[in-house]
CSV table of C-alpha atoms in Angstrom, one decimal:
chain,number,residue,atom,x,y,z
A,321,MET,CA,11.3,72.1,60.5
A,322,ASP,CA,9.8,69.9,63.2
A,323,ILE,CA,11.9,68.1,65.9
A,324,ILE,CA,12.0,64.3,65.9
A,325,SER,CA,12.4,63.0,69.5
A,326,THR,CA,13.9,59.6,70.3
A,327,THR,CA,14.3,57.9,73.6
A,328,HIS,CA,16.9,55.3,74.6
A,329,THR,CA,17.1,53.8,78.2
A,330,ASP,CA,19.8,51.6,79.7
A,331,ILE,CA,22.1,52.5,76.7
A,332,GLU,CA,25.9,52.2,76.5
A,333,TYR,CA,27.5,55.6,75.9
A,334,ALA,CA,29.3,54.3,72.8
A,335,ASP,CA,26.0,53.3,71.2
A,336,SER,CA,24.5,56.6,72.2
A,337,LEU,CA,27.4,58.6,70.8
A,338,ALA,CA,27.2,56.6,67.5
A,339,LEU,CA,23.5,57.5,67.0
A,340,GLN,CA,24.1,61.1,67.8
A,341,GLN,CA,27.2,61.3,65.6
A,342,GLN,CA,25.3,59.8,62.7
A,343,ALA,CA,22.6,62.5,63.0
A,344,PHE,CA,25.2,65.2,63.3
A,345,ASP,CA,27.2,64.0,60.2
A,346,LEU,CA,24.0,63.8,58.2
A,347,GLY,CA,23.2,67.4,59.3
A,348,VAL,CA,26.6,68.7,58.3
A,349,GLU,CA,26.4,66.9,54.9
A,350,ALA,CA,23.0,68.4,54.3
A,351,LYS,CA,24.3,71.9,55.0
A,352,LYS,CA,27.2,71.4,52.6
A,353,GLU,CA,24.7,70.5,49.9
A,354,GLY,CA,22.3,73.3,50.7
A,355,LYS,CA,19.6,71.0,52.0
A,356,SER,CA,17.3,71.3,55.0
A,357,VAL,CA,18.6,69.6,58.2
A,358,GLN,CA,16.3,67.4,60.2
A,359,HIS,CA,16.3,68.6,63.9
A,360,ARG,CA,16.7,65.6,66.3
A,361,LEU,CA,16.4,65.4,70.0
A,362,PHE,CA,17.8,62.3,71.8
A,363,PHE,CA,16.7,61.5,75.3
A,364,ASN,CA,19.2,58.9,76.8
A,365,GLU,CA,19.4,57.3,80.2
A,366,HIS,CA,22.9,56.0,80.2
A,367,ARG,CA,24.6,53.1,81.9
A,368,PRO,CA,27.2,54.6,84.3
A,369,VAL,CA,29.8,56.7,82.4
A,370,ILE,CA,32.2,59.6,82.9
A,371,THR,CA,32.8,61.9,80.0
A,372,LEU,CA,35.6,64.4,79.6
A,373,GLY,CA,35.2,67.5,77.4
A,374,ARG,CA,37.9,68.9,75.0
A,375,HIS,CA,39.7,70.9,77.6
A,376,ALA,CA,39.0,68.7,80.7
A,377,LYS,CA,41.7,68.1,83.3
A,378,GLU,CA,42.5,64.5,83.8
A,379,SER,CA,43.0,65.3,87.5
A,380,ASN,CA,39.3,65.9,87.8
A,381,VAL,CA,38.7,62.1,87.4
A,382,LEU,CA,39.6,60.9,90.9
A,383,PHE,CA,40.1,57.2,90.1
A,384,SER,CA,42.0,55.3,87.5
A,385,GLU,CA,40.3,54.1,84.3
A,386,ALA,CA,41.0,50.5,85.3
A,387,PHE,CA,39.4,51.0,88.7
A,388,LEU,CA,36.4,52.7,87.2
A,389,ALA,CA,35.9,49.8,84.8
A,390,GLN,CA,35.9,47.4,87.7
A,391,GLN,CA,33.0,49.4,89.2
A,392,GLY,CA,31.1,49.3,85.9
A,393,VAL,CA,31.8,52.9,85.0
A,394,SER,CA,33.2,53.6,81.5
A,395,LEU,CA,35.3,56.7,80.5
A,396,PHE,CA,35.1,58.7,77.3
A,397,HIS,CA,37.0,61.7,75.9
A,398,ILE,CA,34.5,63.6,73.7
A,399,SER,CA,34.2,66.8,71.6
A,400,ARG,CA,31.9,68.9,73.8
A,401,GLY,CA,33.0,71.8,75.8
A,402,GLY,CA,33.2,71.6,79.6
A,403,ASP,CA,35.1,69.3,82.0
A,404,ALA,CA,34.3,66.0,83.7
A,405,THR,CA,30.7,64.9,84.3
A,406,TYR,CA,28.8,61.7,85.1
A,407,HIS,CA,25.9,60.2,83.3
A,408,GLY,CA,23.9,57.3,84.6
A,409,PRO,CA,20.5,55.9,85.7
A,410,GLY,CA,18.0,58.4,86.9
A,411,GLN,CA,19.4,61.2,84.7
A,412,TRP,CA,18.1,62.4,81.3
A,413,THR,CA,21.0,63.2,79.1
A,414,ILE,CA,19.4,65.3,76.3
A,415,TYR,CA,21.2,65.7,72.9
A,416,PRO,CA,19.8,68.2,70.5
A,417,VAL,CA,21.1,67.9,67.0
A,418,PHE,CA,19.8,71.2,65.7
A,419,ASP,CA,20.6,73.6,62.8
A,420,LEU,CA,21.1,76.9,64.6
A,421,GLU,CA,21.1,78.8,61.4
A,422,GLU,CA,17.5,77.5,60.6
A,423,LEU,CA,16.5,78.4,64.2
A,424,GLY,CA,18.0,81.9,63.8
A,425,MET,CA,20.2,81.7,66.8
A,426,GLY,CA,23.9,81.7,67.7
A,427,VAL,CA,25.8,79.4,70.0
A,428,ARG,CA,25.5,81.6,73.1
A,429,GLU,CA,21.7,82.0,72.6
A,430,PHE,CA,21.5,78.2,72.1
A,431,VAL,CA,23.2,77.5,75.4
A,432,GLU,CA,21.1,80.0,77.2
A,433,SER,CA,18.0,78.4,75.6
A,434,LEU,CA,19.0,75.0,77.0
A,435,GLU,CA,19.4,76.6,80.4
A,436,GLU,CA,16.0,78.2,80.0
A,437,VAL,CA,14.5,74.7,79.3
A,438,ALA,CA,15.9,73.4,82.6
A,439,ILE,CA,14.8,76.5,84.5
A,440,ARG,CA,11.2,76.1,83.3
A,441,ILE,CA,11.2,72.4,84.2
A,442,LEU,CA,12.2,73.3,87.8
A,443,ALA,CA,9.5,76.0,87.9
A,444,MET,CA,6.9,73.3,87.1
A,445,TYR,CA,7.8,71.8,90.5
A,446,GLY,CA,7.8,75.1,92.4
A,447,LEU,CA,11.6,75.4,92.3
A,448,GLN,CA,13.9,78.2,91.2
A,449,GLY,CA,16.9,77.5,89.0
A,450,HIS,CA,19.7,80.0,88.4
A,451,ARG,CA,22.6,80.8,86.1
A,452,LEU,CA,26.0,81.4,87.6
A,453,PRO,CA,28.5,83.7,86.0
A,454,GLY,CA,31.4,81.7,84.7
A,455,ALA,CA,29.7,78.3,85.3
A,456,SER,CA,27.4,77.0,82.6
A,457,GLY,CA,24.3,75.0,83.4
A,458,VAL,CA,21.5,75.5,85.9
A,459,TRP,CA,22.2,75.8,89.7
A,460,MET,CA,20.2,75.7,92.9
A,461,HIS,CA,20.9,77.1,96.4
A,462,VAL,CA,23.2,79.8,94.9
A,463,ASP,CA,23.1,81.8,98.1
A,464,SER,CA,24.4,79.0,100.2
A,465,PRO,CA,28.1,78.3,100.8
A,466,MET,CA,27.8,75.3,98.4
A,467,PRO,CA,25.7,76.0,95.2
A,468,ARG,CA,24.5,72.8,93.7
A,469,LYS,CA,24.1,72.0,89.9
A,470,VAL,CA,21.0,70.2,88.7
A,471,ALA,CA,21.7,70.5,85.0
A,472,ALA,CA,25.1,70.4,83.2
A,473,ILE,CA,25.5,71.7,79.7
A,474,GLY,CA,28.3,71.1,77.2
A,475,ILE,CA,28.0,71.3,73.4
A,476,HIS,CA,29.9,71.0,70.2
A,477,CYS,CA,28.9,72.9,67.0
A,478,SER,CA,30.1,72.8,63.4
A,479,ARG,CA,28.5,74.5,60.4
A,480,TYR,CA,25.8,75.6,62.9
A,481,ILE,CA,24.9,72.0,63.6
A,482,THR,CA,25.0,71.1,67.3
A,483,MET,CA,25.6,67.9,69.2
A,484,HIS,CA,26.0,66.8,72.9
A,485,GLY,CA,23.8,69.0,75.1
A,486,MET,CA,22.4,68.8,78.6
A,487,ALA,CA,22.4,66.3,81.5
A,488,PHE,CA,19.5,66.8,83.9
A,489,ASN,CA,19.5,65.0,87.3
A,490,VAL,CA,16.0,63.6,87.9
A,491,ASN,CA,16.4,60.7,90.3
A,492,THR,CA,20.2,60.6,90.1
A,493,ASP,CA,22.0,59.9,93.4
A,494,PRO,CA,24.5,62.7,93.8
A,495,GLN,CA,26.9,60.2,95.4
A,496,ALA,CA,27.4,58.9,91.9
A,497,PHE,CA,29.5,62.0,91.3
A,498,HIS,CA,32.1,61.1,93.8
A,499,TRP,CA,34.2,59.6,91.0
A,500,ILE,CA,35.0,63.1,89.8
A,501,ASN,CA,35.2,66.8,90.6
A,502,PRO,CA,31.9,67.6,88.8
A,503,CYS,CA,32.6,70.0,85.9
A,504,GLY,CA,36.0,70.7,87.4
A,505,PHE,CA,34.6,72.3,90.6
A,506,THR,CA,35.6,71.5,94.1
A,507,ASP,CA,33.7,74.3,95.8
A,508,LYS,CA,30.3,73.5,94.3
A,509,GLY,CA,28.0,70.5,94.6
A,510,VAL,CA,25.4,68.5,92.7
A,511,THR,CA,21.7,67.9,93.4
A,512,SER,CA,18.7,66.3,91.7
A,513,LEU,CA,15.0,67.0,91.3
A,514,HIS,CA,14.3,63.9,93.4
A,515,LEU,CA,16.3,65.5,96.3
A,516,GLU,CA,14.7,68.9,95.9
A,517,VAL,CA,11.0,67.7,95.9
A,518,GLY,CA,11.6,64.9,98.4
A,519,HIS,CA,10.4,61.9,96.3
A,520,GLU,CA,11.2,59.9,93.2
A,521,LEU,CA,9.8,61.1,89.9
A,522,SER,CA,8.6,59.3,86.8
A,523,MET,CA,11.3,59.5,84.1
A,524,GLU,CA,8.7,59.2,81.4
A,525,THR,CA,6.7,62.1,82.8
A,526,LEU,CA,9.9,64.3,82.9
A,527,ARG,CA,10.7,63.4,79.3
A,528,ASP,CA,7.2,64.4,78.2
A,529,ARG,CA,7.5,67.7,80.1
A,530,PHE,CA,11.0,68.3,78.6
A,531,GLU,CA,9.5,67.8,75.1
A,532,GLU,CA,6.8,70.3,75.8
A,533,VAL,CA,9.3,72.9,77.0
A,534,PHE,CA,11.7,72.3,74.2
A,535,SER,CA,8.8,72.9,71.8
A,536,GLU,CA,8.0,76.2,73.6
A,537,VAL,CA,11.5,77.5,73.9
A,538,PHE,CA,12.6,76.6,70.3
A,539,GLY,CA,9.3,77.2,68.6
A,540,ARG,CA,9.1,73.8,66.9
A,541,LYS,CA,6.7,70.9,67.0
A,542,ILE,CA,8.0,67.7,68.7
A,543,ILE,CA,7.3,64.4,66.9
A,544,LYS,CA,8.0,61.2,68.9
A,545,TYR,CA,9.8,58.6,66.8
């Protein structure tokens, strides 16, 4: 089954979640009926938002919801794993709605595959991404006193259908993460591809490269929609 890729920029999180939820619900319903599930890949560049996973600690959001709203930052409690994270301009938040059973992989392999996508993207720019034990996502500067995350990962899965996914900092200003303890950590930081290469990058070019790498890692053709 091919993967249909859709891009939304300057999108409110509620609208993004509704699109993703619709695709997820259709996938779950198809599985119940023994039908094939259409793989979907959503590339979203959100308006500023903080999301909290199922087991997130409220204390990792450092400001009140009312104050955040005044700053133009919305707050959502969602079904993915992981703690608090930020999405906003300059970041590709990538949501695969995939049927893992059709892909022949389990949840752990799926998460590792998402990490592999981010690691290969970094390698295209001569950079090395790392996994850290006990900390999902892709990290840089792991030998320094303050490892820095460039890609955060948090998913939800039901009947082998996935939703949520990966947030990759392209041109994201790490200062945007000052609203939270990113992913619940106080001893680790955040970086972006922009900071690592020393110049701003084309979001469209990064999306196209992500599509290429997703196709390689998951062995499926990408169709833009």
